[in-house]
Amino acid sequence: AQKVTQAQTEISVVEKEDVTLDCVYETRDTTYYLFWYKQPPSGELVFLIRRNSFDEQNEISGRYSWNFQKSTSSFNFTITASQVVDSAVYFCALSEADLYNQGGKLIFGQGTELSVKP
Amino acid sequence: GAVVSQHPSWVICKSGTSVKIECRSLDFQATTMFWYRQFPKQSLMLMATSNEGSKATYEQGVEKDKFLINHASLTLSTLTVTSAHPEDSSFYICSARIPGTETYEQYFGPGTRLTVT
């Protein structure tokens, strides 16, 4: 069965600190997609990144970076030099490939609430 | 592009009444839409998958007679919470996929906050 685990429920850092949000997933499929979303207090989900299971290259986008390791089934997210505006709940999610393009359900982790203090 | 809207953004209703939430894809056609529910301080839980022109597929434990889903057009899916009770108070979020894409990315609406008094 599919499962996404974000063991860190809450993280609190001081501005300019680096912070890593952990994500561990379980799936029996060889083809799948991993996502990270940000949910600010307004509630609207903000898409951050998508990775397919065949692309293990790490990605960097500004202060954000992602480390995908299939060997440990992890897809961790690091924010460098955190800012107060980064305060939000962050969700990791998994979608298994659907050959008939009808499924692709997203399974979300429990979320990590990040609080960045000035 | 790929904008999804929801209406209303928030609603308060009395216990026992029904409330309808609309999810629209504004600039693309969506054969598949998803409905999620999120309780405070919790994750998003998929309620059902809505396919245009066919019956919705509900996740285990979701009452299909209570949460009626209609996907009558390629740009509109509705969720009706029938005979709402206070325990139905939650944040309801819809998402839509662009058909034919292989990336399985879902575009999320802004959510609807339902409070049942």
Short mmCIF file of C-alpha atoms in Angstrom, two decimals:
data_model
loop_
_atom_site.label_atom_id
_atom_site.label_comp_id
_atom_site.label_asym_id
_atom_site.label_seq_id
_atom_site.Cartn_x
_atom_site.Cartn_y
_atom_site.Cartn_z
CA ALA A 1 0.00 0.00 0.00
CA GLN A 2 1.03 3.58 -0.55
CA LYS A 3 2.09 5.62 2.43
CA VAL A 4 3.84 8.91 3.06
CA THR A 5 5.40 9.68 6.42
CA GLN A 6 6.48 13.08 7.60
CA ALA A 7 7.80 12.35 11.05
CA GLN A 8 8.31 16.01 12.00
CA THR A 9 4.98 17.43 13.10
CA GLU A 10 6.32 20.87 13.98
CA ILE A 11 9.63 22.61 13.45
CA SER A 12 10.59 25.98 14.79
CA VAL A 13 13.66 27.84 13.57
CA VAL A 14 15.04 31.33 13.73
CA GLU A 15 15.26 33.35 10.56
CA LYS A 16 18.31 32.62 8.39
CA GLU A 17 18.69 29.11 9.73
CA ASP A 18 18.63 26.22 7.30
CA VAL A 19 15.91 23.64 7.85
CA THR A 20 15.24 20.21 6.35
CA LEU A 21 11.81 18.65 6.19
CA ASP A 22 11.84 14.88 5.99
CA CYS A 23 9.61 12.71 3.83
CA VAL A 24 9.65 8.92 3.61
CA TYR A 25 7.34 7.05 1.29
CA GLU A 26 6.20 3.49 0.64
CA THR A 27 5.03 2.11 -2.66
CA ARG A 28 5.17 -1.14 -4.56
CA ASP A 29 5.15 0.56 -7.94
CA THR A 30 8.30 1.20 -9.89
CA THR A 31 6.78 4.27 -11.55
CA TYR A 32 5.47 6.99 -9.30
CA TYR A 33 5.57 10.71 -8.67
CA LEU A 34 6.51 12.66 -5.58
CA PHE A 35 5.38 16.17 -4.75
CA TRP A 36 5.88 18.89 -2.20
CA TYR A 37 3.18 21.46 -1.45
CA LYS A 38 3.15 24.49 0.81
CA GLN A 39 -0.03 25.45 2.65
CA PRO A 40 0.07 28.95 4.15
CA PRO A 41 -2.51 30.04 6.73
CA SER A 42 -4.89 31.03 3.92
CA GLY A 43 -5.30 27.31 3.20
CA GLU A 44 -4.56 27.31 -0.51
CA LEU A 45 -2.06 24.67 -1.57
CA VAL A 46 0.99 25.96 -3.40
CA PHE A 47 2.78 23.52 -5.67
CA LEU A 48 6.53 23.42 -5.09
CA ILE A 49 7.98 20.48 -6.98
CA ARG A 50 7.23 17.23 -8.77
CA ARG A 51 9.65 14.35 -9.23
CA ASN A 52 9.20 11.10 -11.09
CA SER A 53 10.69 7.89 -9.82
CA PHE A 54 13.25 7.70 -12.60
CA ASP A 55 14.80 11.06 -11.92
CA GLU A 56 16.99 10.99 -8.84
CA GLN A 57 18.77 14.21 -9.59
CA ASN A 58 18.66 16.69 -6.78
CA GLU A 59 16.99 19.96 -7.58
CA ILE A 60 17.64 23.47 -6.43
CA SER A 61 15.28 26.39 -6.88
CA GLY A 62 16.47 29.52 -5.17
CA ARG A 63 16.56 28.84 -1.43
CA TYR A 64 14.75 25.54 -1.88
CA SER A 65 16.40 22.22 -2.61
CA TRP A 66 15.22 18.65 -2.74
CA ASN A 67 17.08 15.40 -2.17
CA PHE A 68 15.50 12.30 -3.67
CA GLN A 69 17.01 8.96 -2.66
CA LYS A 70 15.26 5.83 -3.86
CA SER A 71 17.56 3.63 -1.81
CA THR A 72 16.04 5.04 1.37
CA SER A 73 12.65 5.95 -0.12
CA SER A 74 13.11 9.52 0.94
CA PHE A 75 12.37 12.87 -0.66
CA ASN A 76 13.61 15.53 1.71
CA PHE A 77 13.16 19.26 1.35
CA THR A 78 15.65 21.86 2.54
CA ILE A 79 15.09 25.56 2.92
CA THR A 80 18.30 27.55 3.09
CA ALA A 81 18.43 30.82 5.00
CA SER A 82 14.81 30.54 6.09
CA GLN A 83 12.56 33.59 6.18
CA VAL A 84 9.44 34.42 8.14
CA VAL A 85 7.41 34.10 4.93
CA ASP A 86 8.39 30.43 4.80
CA SER A 87 6.17 29.78 7.81
CA ALA A 88 3.51 27.34 6.65
CA VAL A 89 2.52 23.70 6.66
CA TYR A 90 4.44 21.65 4.12
CA PHE A 91 3.06 18.45 2.67
CA CYS A 92 4.86 15.69 0.85
CA ALA A 93 2.68 13.58 -1.44
CA LEU A 94 2.90 10.46 -3.58
CA SER A 95 1.06 9.50 -6.74
CA GLU A 96 1.39 6.14 -8.37
CA ALA A 97 1.40 6.01 -12.16
CA ASP A 98 -1.81 4.94 -13.77
CA LEU A 99 -1.41 3.31 -17.16
CA TYR A 100 -4.94 4.22 -18.12
CA ASN A 101 -4.51 7.82 -17.00
CA GLN A 102 -7.61 7.66 -14.88
CA GLY A 103 -6.22 7.48 -11.40
CA GLY A 104 -3.16 9.17 -10.10
CA LYS A 105 -4.58 9.71 -6.64
CA LEU A 106 -2.43 11.81 -4.34
CA ILE A 107 -1.56 10.37 -0.96
CA PHE A 108 -0.44 13.07 1.43
CA GLY A 109 1.85 12.87 4.41
CA GLN A 110 0.72 14.28 7.73
CA GLY A 111 2.39 17.59 7.07
CA THR A 112 5.12 19.52 8.87
CA GLU A 113 4.27 22.87 10.37
CA LEU A 114 7.25 25.16 9.97
CA SER A 115 7.49 28.26 12.09
CA VAL A 116 10.23 30.73 11.26
CA LYS A 117 10.75 33.32 13.96
CA PRO A 118 12.36 36.69 13.31
CA GLY B 1 -2.90 28.81 -16.80
CA ALA B 2 -4.42 25.80 -15.02
CA VAL B 3 -6.58 27.71 -12.58
CA VAL B 4 -9.17 26.00 -10.42
CA SER B 5 -11.79 27.96 -8.53
CA GLN B 6 -14.14 26.98 -5.75
CA HIS B 7 -17.34 28.56 -4.63
CA PRO B 8 -18.16 29.51 -2.00
CA SER B 9 -14.89 30.15 -0.20
CA TRP B 10 -16.65 29.76 3.12
CA VAL B 11 -20.16 28.80 4.21
CA ILE B 12 -22.02 28.50 7.47
CA CYS B 13 -25.10 26.32 7.54
CA LYS B 14 -27.46 24.92 10.12
CA SER B 15 -27.40 21.30 11.15
CA GLY B 16 -29.67 19.19 8.95
CA THR B 17 -29.44 21.38 5.87
CA SER B 18 -27.56 20.64 2.67
CA VAL B 19 -24.82 22.70 1.13
CA LYS B 20 -23.34 22.60 -2.36
CA ILE B 21 -19.72 23.40 -3.18
CA GLU B 22 -18.65 24.06 -6.75
CA CYS B 23 -15.26 23.33 -8.28
CA ARG B 24 -14.47 24.81 -11.68
CA SER B 25 -11.49 24.52 -13.99
CA LEU B 26 -11.28 27.97 -15.52
CA ASP B 27 -8.90 27.59 -18.42
CA PHE B 28 -8.77 23.90 -19.14
CA GLN B 29 -11.05 20.91 -19.39
CA ALA B 30 -10.77 18.38 -16.61
CA THR B 31 -12.03 14.86 -17.11
CA THR B 32 -10.95 14.01 -13.58
CA MET B 33 -11.44 16.04 -10.44
CA PHE B 34 -10.68 15.09 -6.86
CA TRP B 35 -12.32 16.11 -3.60
CA TYR B 36 -10.34 16.28 -0.38
CA ARG B 37 -11.29 17.05 3.19
CA GLN B 38 -8.96 18.56 5.73
CA PHE B 39 -9.74 18.81 9.43
CA PRO B 40 -7.84 21.37 11.52
CA LYS B 41 -4.20 20.49 12.03
CA GLN B 42 -4.57 17.40 9.89
CA SER B 43 -3.59 16.27 6.43
CA LEU B 44 -5.67 16.23 3.29
CA MET B 45 -7.70 13.08 2.93
CA LEU B 46 -9.05 12.08 -0.46
CA MET B 47 -12.80 11.68 -0.35
CA ALA B 48 -13.59 10.78 -3.93
CA THR B 49 -12.48 10.87 -7.52
CA SER B 50 -14.92 12.51 -9.88
CA ASN B 51 -14.94 11.55 -13.55
CA GLU B 52 -16.93 13.53 -16.08
CA GLY B 53 -19.99 11.68 -17.23
CA SER B 54 -19.72 8.81 -14.81
CA LYS B 55 -20.26 8.03 -11.16
CA ALA B 56 -17.70 9.19 -8.67
CA THR B 57 -15.40 6.71 -6.99
CA TYR B 58 -15.48 7.12 -3.23
CA GLU B 59 -12.69 6.25 -0.84
CA GLN B 60 -13.30 3.72 1.86
CA GLY B 61 -15.25 5.13 4.75
CA VAL B 62 -16.77 8.05 2.82
CA GLU B 63 -20.56 7.90 2.69
CA LYS B 64 -21.59 8.38 -0.92
CA ASP B 65 -25.19 9.12 0.03
CA LYS B 66 -24.04 11.92 2.29
CA PHE B 67 -21.44 13.46 0.00
CA LEU B 68 -23.03 13.67 -3.42
CA ILE B 69 -20.66 14.37 -6.25
CA ASN B 70 -21.72 15.42 -9.72
CA HIS B 71 -19.31 16.00 -12.59
CA ALA B 72 -21.70 16.97 -15.34
CA SER B 73 -19.32 18.95 -17.51
CA LEU B 74 -15.63 19.07 -18.28
CA THR B 75 -15.20 22.22 -16.23
CA LEU B 76 -17.49 21.73 -13.26
CA SER B 77 -17.75 19.28 -10.41
CA THR B 78 -20.01 19.78 -7.40
CA LEU B 79 -19.94 18.32 -3.93
CA THR B 80 -23.17 18.41 -1.95
CA VAL B 81 -23.03 17.71 1.74
CA THR B 82 -26.49 16.45 2.59
CA SER B 83 -28.04 16.72 6.04
CA ALA B 84 -24.89 18.36 7.35
CA HIS B 85 -23.89 17.93 10.97
CA PRO B 86 -21.28 19.73 13.05
CA GLU B 87 -18.80 16.90 12.51
CA ASP B 88 -18.90 17.71 8.79
CA SER B 89 -17.34 21.08 9.52
CA SER B 90 -14.08 21.03 7.66
CA PHE B 91 -12.01 22.53 4.86
CA TYR B 92 -12.99 21.02 1.53
CA ILE B 93 -10.52 21.26 -1.34
CA CYS B 94 -10.95 20.18 -4.92
CA SER B 95 -8.32 19.56 -7.55
CA ALA B 96 -8.31 18.86 -11.26
CA ARG B 97 -6.01 17.13 -13.68
CA ILE B 98 -5.40 18.12 -17.25
CA PRO B 99 -6.34 15.09 -19.36
CA GLY B 100 -3.64 13.38 -21.32
CA THR B 101 -0.80 14.59 -19.14
CA GLU B 102 1.63 12.08 -17.80
CA THR B 103 2.88 14.07 -14.88
CA TYR B 104 -0.15 13.49 -12.67
CA GLU B 105 0.06 17.02 -11.40
CA GLN B 106 -3.14 18.22 -9.82
CA TYR B 107 -4.21 21.84 -9.74
CA PHE B 108 -5.88 22.74 -6.49
CA GLY B 109 -8.72 25.11 -5.78
CA PRO B 110 -8.48 27.60 -2.92
CA GLY B 111 -10.72 25.51 -0.68
CA THR B 112 -14.11 25.96 0.96
CA ARG B 113 -14.41 26.26 4.70
CA LEU B 114 -17.67 24.70 5.91
CA THR B 115 -19.01 25.37 9.38
CA VAL B 116 -22.13 23.55 10.49
CA THR B 117 -23.85 25.02 13.53
#
